[in-house]
């Protein structure tokens, strides 16, 4: 009996699914590489407090996010065993503590571990992160919060749908109107990550009003 051909063994629908899976895997690897490169360039963000007006006379010495503070934070190693501590820091009222928690969590999420993504969105801290990404008074905190969202949006379809239900698209598109380039950049990264997942998400992005 003559062996069946490749086309007979693989129906058109199955071949299309394999092609889509392959494309998705390539896109994921490309995004992973870009995020690893960005993670290695943390030093480019150290000068942002002055640019973003966070280090000003209105802040007390314990609240000021200075260049020295950021240098120290960037050099601290992060661990998943401390993730609950990072969540607690983000929920604090002190700007330096919030900044610390955001940076630590963002560095942890940059490893693109889906389990860590899941832990984050299932914790009440996700609501604080979304609020920080939407506020305008502390643009550096906004930038870090957007970076966290951009990381999570490289996750599974479930992770993206979860943030959709939290109105993440509105937050991202409003952030595009920021006067700070790094805020806009992180919002665009997040939007781009949504668009690379599937056609349905891409369509929702295209439906958004840019005015």
JSON list of N, CA and C in Angstrom, two decimals, residues 42-59 63-74 95-96 99-100 103 106 136-144 179-180 182-183:
[
{"chain": "A", "resi": 42, "resn": "UNK", "atom": "N", "xyz": [19.05, 49.44, 31.46]},
{"chain": "A", "resi": 42, "resn": "UNK", "atom": "CA", "xyz": [18.39, 50.16, 32.56]},
{"chain": "A", "resi": 42, "resn": "UNK", "atom": "C", "xyz": [19.04, 51.50, 32.84]},
{"chain": "A", "resi": 43, "resn": "UNK", "atom": "N", "xyz": [20.36, 51.57, 32.59]},
{"chain": "A", "resi": 43, "resn": "UNK", "atom": "CA", "xyz": [21.06, 52.80, 32.93]},
{"chain": "A", "resi": 43, "resn": "UNK", "atom": "C", "xyz": [20.55, 54.00, 32.14]},
{"chain": "A", "resi": 44, "resn": "UNK", "atom": "N", "xyz": [19.90, 53.78, 31.01]},
{"chain": "A", "resi": 44, "resn": "UNK", "atom": "CA", "xyz": [19.40, 54.90, 30.21]},
{"chain": "A", "resi": 44, "resn": "UNK", "atom": "C", "xyz": [18.22, 55.57, 30.89]},
{"chain": "A", "resi": 45, "resn": "UNK", "atom": "N", "xyz": [17.64, 54.92, 31.89]},
{"chain": "A", "resi": 45, "resn": "UNK", "atom": "CA", "xyz": [16.48, 55.48, 32.58]},
{"chain": "A", "resi": 45, "resn": "UNK", "atom": "C", "xyz": [16.87, 56.25, 33.85]},
{"chain": "A", "resi": 46, "resn": "UNK", "atom": "N", "xyz": [18.13, 56.16, 34.24]},
{"chain": "A", "resi": 46, "resn": "UNK", "atom": "CA", "xyz": [18.53, 56.75, 35.50]},
{"chain": "A", "resi": 46, "resn": "UNK", "atom": "C", "xyz": [18.40, 58.26, 35.51]},
{"chain": "A", "resi": 47, "resn": "UNK", "atom": "N", "xyz": [18.56, 58.91, 34.37]},
{"chain": "A", "resi": 47, "resn": "UNK", "atom": "CA", "xyz": [18.48, 60.38, 34.32]},
{"chain": "A", "resi": 47, "resn": "UNK", "atom": "C", "xyz": [17.05, 60.90, 34.23]},
{"chain": "A", "resi": 48, "resn": "UNK", "atom": "N", "xyz": [16.08, 60.00, 34.23]},
{"chain": "A", "resi": 48, "resn": "UNK", "atom": "CA", "xyz": [14.70, 60.43, 34.01]},
{"chain": "A", "resi": 48, "resn": "UNK", "atom": "C", "xyz": [14.05, 61.21, 35.15]},
{"chain": "A", "resi": 49, "resn": "UNK", "atom": "N", "xyz": [14.39, 61.03, 36.42]},
{"chain": "A", "resi": 49, "resn": "UNK", "atom": "CA", "xyz": [13.71, 61.80, 37.45]},
{"chain": "A", "resi": 49, "resn": "UNK", "atom": "C", "xyz": [13.77, 63.30, 37.22]},
{"chain": "A", "resi": 50, "resn": "UNK", "atom": "N", "xyz": [14.92, 63.81, 36.81]},
{"chain": "A", "resi": 50, "resn": "UNK", "atom": "CA", "xyz": [15.04, 65.24, 36.55]},
{"chain": "A", "resi": 50, "resn": "UNK", "atom": "C", "xyz": [14.20, 65.63, 35.33]},
{"chain": "A", "resi": 51, "resn": "UNK", "atom": "N", "xyz": [14.28, 64.82, 34.29]},
{"chain": "A", "resi": 51, "resn": "UNK", "atom": "CA", "xyz": [13.51, 65.10, 33.07]},
{"chain": "A", "resi": 51, "resn": "UNK", "atom": "C", "xyz": [12.01, 65.07, 33.36]},
{"chain": "A", "resi": 52, "resn": "UNK", "atom": "N", "xyz": [11.61, 64.14, 34.22]},
{"chain": "A", "resi": 52, "resn": "UNK", "atom": "CA", "xyz": [10.19, 63.96, 34.49]},
{"chain": "A", "resi": 52, "resn": "UNK", "atom": "C", "xyz": [9.70, 64.75, 35.70]},
{"chain": "A", "resi": 53, "resn": "UNK", "atom": "N", "xyz": [10.56, 65.55, 36.26]},
{"chain": "A", "resi": 53, "resn": "UNK", "atom": "CA", "xyz": [10.12, 66.44, 37.33]},
{"chain": "A", "resi": 53, "resn": "UNK", "atom": "C", "xyz": [9.79, 65.75, 38.62]},
{"chain": "A", "resi": 54, "resn": "UNK", "atom": "N", "xyz": [10.40, 64.59, 38.90]},
{"chain": "A", "resi": 54, "resn": "UNK", "atom": "CA", "xyz": [10.08, 63.89, 40.14]},
{"chain": "A", "resi": 54, "resn": "UNK", "atom": "C", "xyz": [10.94, 64.36, 41.30]},
{"chain": "A", "resi": 55, "resn": "UNK", "atom": "N", "xyz": [12.12, 64.87, 40.98]},
{"chain": "A", "resi": 55, "resn": "UNK", "atom": "CA", "xyz": [13.02, 65.33, 42.03]},
{"chain": "A", "resi": 55, "resn": "UNK", "atom": "C", "xyz": [12.82, 66.82, 42.20]},
{"chain": "A", "resi": 56, "resn": "UNK", "atom": "N", "xyz": [11.83, 67.23, 42.95]},
{"chain": "A", "resi": 56, "resn": "UNK", "atom": "CA", "xyz": [11.55, 68.66, 43.08]},
{"chain": "A", "resi": 56, "resn": "UNK", "atom": "C", "xyz": [11.36, 69.06, 44.54]},
{"chain": "A", "resi": 57, "resn": "UNK", "atom": "N", "xyz": [11.26, 70.33, 44.79]},
{"chain": "A", "resi": 57, "resn": "UNK", "atom": "CA", "xyz": [11.18, 70.85, 46.14]},
{"chain": "A", "resi": 57, "resn": "UNK", "atom": "C", "xyz": [9.90, 70.46, 46.85]},
{"chain": "A", "resi": 58, "resn": "UNK", "atom": "N", "xyz": [8.91, 70.04, 46.10]},
{"chain": "A", "resi": 58, "resn": "UNK", "atom": "CA", "xyz": [7.63, 69.65, 46.71]},
{"chain": "A", "resi": 58, "resn": "UNK", "atom": "C", "xyz": [7.74, 68.32, 47.43]},
{"chain": "A", "resi": 59, "resn": "UNK", "atom": "N", "xyz": [8.74, 67.52, 47.03]},
{"chain": "A", "resi": 59, "resn": "UNK", "atom": "CA", "xyz": [8.93, 66.23, 47.68]},
{"chain": "A", "resi": 59, "resn": "UNK", "atom": "C", "xyz": [9.81, 66.37, 48.91]},
{"chain": "A", "resi": 63, "resn": "UNK", "atom": "N", "xyz": [10.72, 61.24, 50.12]},
{"chain": "A", "resi": 63, "resn": "UNK", "atom": "CA", "xyz": [9.82, 60.97, 49.00]},
{"chain": "A", "resi": 63, "resn": "UNK", "atom": "C", "xyz": [10.52, 61.17, 47.65]},
{"chain": "A", "resi": 64, "resn": "UNK", "atom": "N", "xyz": [11.62, 61.88, 47.65]},
{"chain": "A", "resi": 64, "resn": "UNK", "atom": "CA", "xyz": [12.26, 62.25, 46.38]},
{"chain": "A", "resi": 64, "resn": "UNK", "atom": "C", "xyz": [12.88, 61.04, 45.69]},
{"chain": "A", "resi": 65, "resn": "UNK", "atom": "N", "xyz": [12.55, 60.87, 44.42]},
{"chain": "A", "resi": 65, "resn": "UNK", "atom": "CA", "xyz": [13.15, 59.81, 43.61]},
{"chain": "A", "resi": 65, "resn": "UNK", "atom": "C", "xyz": [14.31, 60.44, 42.87]},
{"chain": "A", "resi": 66, "resn": "UNK", "atom": "N", "xyz": [15.51, 60.27, 43.39]},
{"chain": "A", "resi": 66, "resn": "UNK", "atom": "CA", "xyz": [16.69, 60.92, 42.84]},
{"chain": "A", "resi": 66, "resn": "UNK", "atom": "C", "xyz": [17.49, 59.95, 41.99]},
{"chain": "A", "resi": 67, "resn": "UNK", "atom": "N", "xyz": [18.49, 60.48, 41.32]},
{"chain": "A", "resi": 67, "resn": "UNK", "atom": "CA", "xyz": [19.36, 59.65, 40.50]},
{"chain": "A", "resi": 67, "resn": "UNK", "atom": "C", "xyz": [20.06, 58.60, 41.37]},
{"chain": "A", "resi": 68, "resn": "UNK", "atom": "N", "xyz": [20.49, 58.99, 42.55]},
{"chain": "A", "resi": 68, "resn": "UNK", "atom": "CA", "xyz": [21.17, 58.05, 43.45]},
{"chain": "A", "resi": 68, "resn": "UNK", "atom": "C", "xyz": [20.23, 56.92, 43.86]},
{"chain": "A", "resi": 69, "resn": "UNK", "atom": "N", "xyz": [18.98, 57.27, 44.16]},
{"chain": "A", "resi": 69, "resn": "UNK", "atom": "CA", "xyz": [18.00, 56.26, 44.54]},
{"chain": "A", "resi": 69, "resn": "UNK", "atom": "C", "xyz": [17.84, 55.23, 43.42]},
{"chain": "A", "resi": 70, "resn": "UNK", "atom": "N", "xyz": [17.70, 55.72, 42.19]},
{"chain": "A", "resi": 70, "resn": "UNK", "atom": "CA", "xyz": [17.51, 54.80, 41.06]},
{"chain": "A", "resi": 70, "resn": "UNK", "atom": "C", "xyz": [18.74, 53.94, 40.80]},
{"chain": "A", "resi": 71, "resn": "UNK", "atom": "N", "xyz": [19.91, 54.53, 40.93]},
{"chain": "A", "resi": 71, "resn": "UNK", "atom": "CA", "xyz": [21.14, 53.75, 40.75]},
{"chain": "A", "resi": 71, "resn": "UNK", "atom": "C", "xyz": [21.18, 52.59, 41.73]},
{"chain": "A", "resi": 72, "resn": "UNK", "atom": "N", "xyz": [20.82, 52.87, 42.98]},
{"chain": "A", "resi": 72, "resn": "UNK", "atom": "CA", "xyz": [20.81, 51.81, 44.00]},
{"chain": "A", "resi": 72, "resn": "UNK", "atom": "C", "xyz": [19.77, 50.74, 43.68]},
{"chain": "A", "resi": 73, "resn": "UNK", "atom": "N", "xyz": [18.57, 51.18, 43.26]},
{"chain": "A", "resi": 73, "resn": "UNK", "atom": "CA", "xyz": [17.49, 50.23, 42.97]},
{"chain": "A", "resi": 73, "resn": "UNK", "atom": "C", "xyz": [17.84, 49.33, 41.79]},
{"chain": "A", "resi": 74, "resn": "UNK", "atom": "N", "xyz": [18.45, 49.91, 40.76]},
{"chain": "A", "resi": 74, "resn": "UNK", "atom": "CA", "xyz": [18.77, 49.13, 39.56]},
{"chain": "A", "resi": 74, "resn": "UNK", "atom": "C", "xyz": [19.78, 48.04, 39.84]},
{"chain": "A", "resi": 95, "resn": "UNK", "atom": "N", "xyz": [6.60, 57.54, 47.71]},
{"chain": "A", "resi": 95, "resn": "UNK", "atom": "CA", "xyz": [6.98, 57.45, 46.30]},
{"chain": "A", "resi": 95, "resn": "UNK", "atom": "C", "xyz": [8.20, 56.58, 46.07]},
{"chain": "A", "resi": 96, "resn": "UNK", "atom": "N", "xyz": [9.18, 56.66, 46.95]},
{"chain": "A", "resi": 96, "resn": "UNK", "atom": "CA", "xyz": [10.39, 55.86, 46.78]},
{"chain": "A", "resi": 96, "resn": "UNK", "atom": "C", "xyz": [10.07, 54.37, 46.94]},
{"chain": "A", "resi": 99, "resn": "UNK", "atom": "N", "xyz": [8.21, 53.24, 43.85]},
{"chain": "A", "resi": 99, "resn": "UNK", "atom": "CA", "xyz": [9.17, 53.12, 42.76]},
{"chain": "A", "resi": 99, "resn": "UNK", "atom": "C", "xyz": [9.99, 51.85, 42.90]},
{"chain": "A", "resi": 100, "resn": "UNK", "atom": "N", "xyz": [10.41, 51.56, 44.14]},
{"chain": "A", "resi": 100, "resn": "UNK", "atom": "CA", "xyz": [11.20, 50.34, 44.40]},
{"chain": "A", "resi": 100, "resn": "UNK", "atom": "C", "xyz": [10.41, 49.10, 43.99]},
{"chain": "A", "resi": 103, "resn": "UNK", "atom": "N", "xyz": [10.04, 48.79, 40.15]},
{"chain": "A", "resi": 103, "resn": "UNK", "atom": "CA", "xyz": [11.28, 48.40, 39.48]},
{"chain": "A", "resi": 103, "resn": "UNK", "atom": "C", "xyz": [11.60, 46.93, 39.74]},
{"chain": "A", "resi": 106, "resn": "UNK", "atom": "N", "xyz": [9.07, 44.81, 37.85]},
{"chain": "A", "resi": 106, "resn": "UNK", "atom": "CA", "xyz": [9.34, 44.90, 36.41]},
{"chain": "A", "resi": 106, "resn": "UNK", "atom": "C", "xyz": [10.55, 44.06, 36.01]},
{"chain": "A", "resi": 136, "resn": "UNK", "atom": "N", "xyz": [-1.12, 60.95, 36.05]},
{"chain": "A", "resi": 136, "resn": "UNK", "atom": "CA", "xyz": [-0.19, 61.83, 35.36]},
{"chain": "A", "resi": 136, "resn": "UNK", "atom": "C", "xyz": [0.74, 62.58, 36.31]},
{"chain": "A", "resi": 137, "resn": "UNK", "atom": "N", "xyz": [0.47, 62.55, 37.60]},
{"chain": "A", "resi": 137, "resn": "UNK", "atom": "CA", "xyz": [1.24, 63.37, 38.54]},
{"chain": "A", "resi": 137, "resn": "UNK", "atom": "C", "xyz": [2.67, 62.88, 38.72]},
{"chain": "A", "resi": 138, "resn": "UNK", "atom": "N", "xyz": [2.89, 61.60, 38.64]},
{"chain": "A", "resi": 138, "resn": "UNK", "atom": "CA", "xyz": [4.23, 61.03, 38.79]},
{"chain": "A", "resi": 138, "resn": "UNK", "atom": "C", "xyz": [4.58, 60.26, 37.53]},
{"chain": "A", "resi": 139, "resn": "UNK", "atom": "N", "xyz": [5.09, 60.94, 36.51]},
{"chain": "A", "resi": 139, "resn": "UNK", "atom": "CA", "xyz": [5.35, 60.27, 35.24]},
{"chain": "A", "resi": 139, "resn": "UNK", "atom": "C", "xyz": [6.37, 59.15, 35.29]},
{"chain": "A", "resi": 140, "resn": "UNK", "atom": "N", "xyz": [7.33, 59.23, 36.22]},
{"chain": "A", "resi": 140, "resn": "UNK", "atom": "CA", "xyz": [8.29, 58.11, 36.28]},
{"chain": "A", "resi": 140, "resn": "UNK", "atom": "C", "xyz": [7.59, 56.85, 36.76]},
{"chain": "A", "resi": 141, "resn": "UNK", "atom": "N", "xyz": [6.73, 56.98, 37.77]},
{"chain": "A", "resi": 141, "resn": "UNK", "atom": "CA", "xyz": [5.97, 55.82, 38.24]},
{"chain": "A", "resi": 141, "resn": "UNK", "atom": "C", "xyz": [5.05, 55.31, 37.15]},
{"chain": "A", "resi": 142, "resn": "UNK", "atom": "N", "xyz": [4.49, 56.23, 36.38]},
{"chain": "A", "resi": 142, "resn": "UNK", "atom": "CA", "xyz": [3.63, 55.87, 35.25]},
{"chain": "A", "resi": 142, "resn": "UNK", "atom": "C", "xyz": [4.42, 55.05, 34.23]},
{"chain": "A", "resi": 143, "resn": "UNK", "atom": "N", "xyz": [5.62, 55.50, 33.93]},
{"chain": "A", "resi": 143, "resn": "UNK", "atom": "CA", "xyz": [6.47, 54.81, 32.96]},
{"chain": "A", "resi": 143, "resn": "UNK", "atom": "C", "xyz": [6.78, 53.39, 33.41]},
{"chain": "A", "resi": 144, "resn": "UNK", "atom": "N", "xyz": [7.13, 53.23, 34.70]},
{"chain": "A", "resi": 144, "resn": "UNK", "atom": "CA", "xyz": [7.44, 51.90, 35.22]},
{"chain": "A", "resi": 144, "resn": "UNK", "atom": "C", "xyz": [6.20, 50.99, 35.21]},
{"chain": "A", "resi": 179, "resn": "UNK", "atom": "N", "xyz": [3.65, 64.01, 27.48]},
{"chain": "A", "resi": 179, "resn": "UNK", "atom": "CA", "xyz": [4.73, 64.87, 26.97]},
{"chain": "A", "resi": 179, "resn": "UNK", "atom": "C", "xyz": [6.10, 64.21, 27.18]},
{"chain": "A", "resi": 180, "resn": "UNK", "atom": "N", "xyz": [6.10, 63.04, 27.80]},
{"chain": "A", "resi": 180, "resn": "UNK", "atom": "CA", "xyz": [7.36, 62.35, 28.07]},
{"chain": "A", "resi": 180, "resn": "UNK", "atom": "C", "xyz": [7.55, 61.18, 27.11]},
{"chain": "A", "resi": 182, "resn": "UNK", "atom": "N", "xyz": [9.50, 58.57, 27.10]},
{"chain": "A", "resi": 182, "resn": "UNK", "atom": "CA", "xyz": [9.60, 57.21, 27.63]},
{"chain": "A", "resi": 182, "resn": "UNK", "atom": "C", "xyz": [8.24, 56.65, 28.02]},
{"chain": "A", "resi": 183, "resn": "UNK", "atom": "N", "xyz": [7.32, 57.52, 28.43]},
{"chain": "A", "resi": 183, "resn": "UNK", "atom": "CA", "xyz": [5.96, 57.08, 28.72]},
{"chain": "A", "resi": 183, "resn": "UNK", "atom": "C", "xyz": [5.30, 56.61, 27.43]}
]
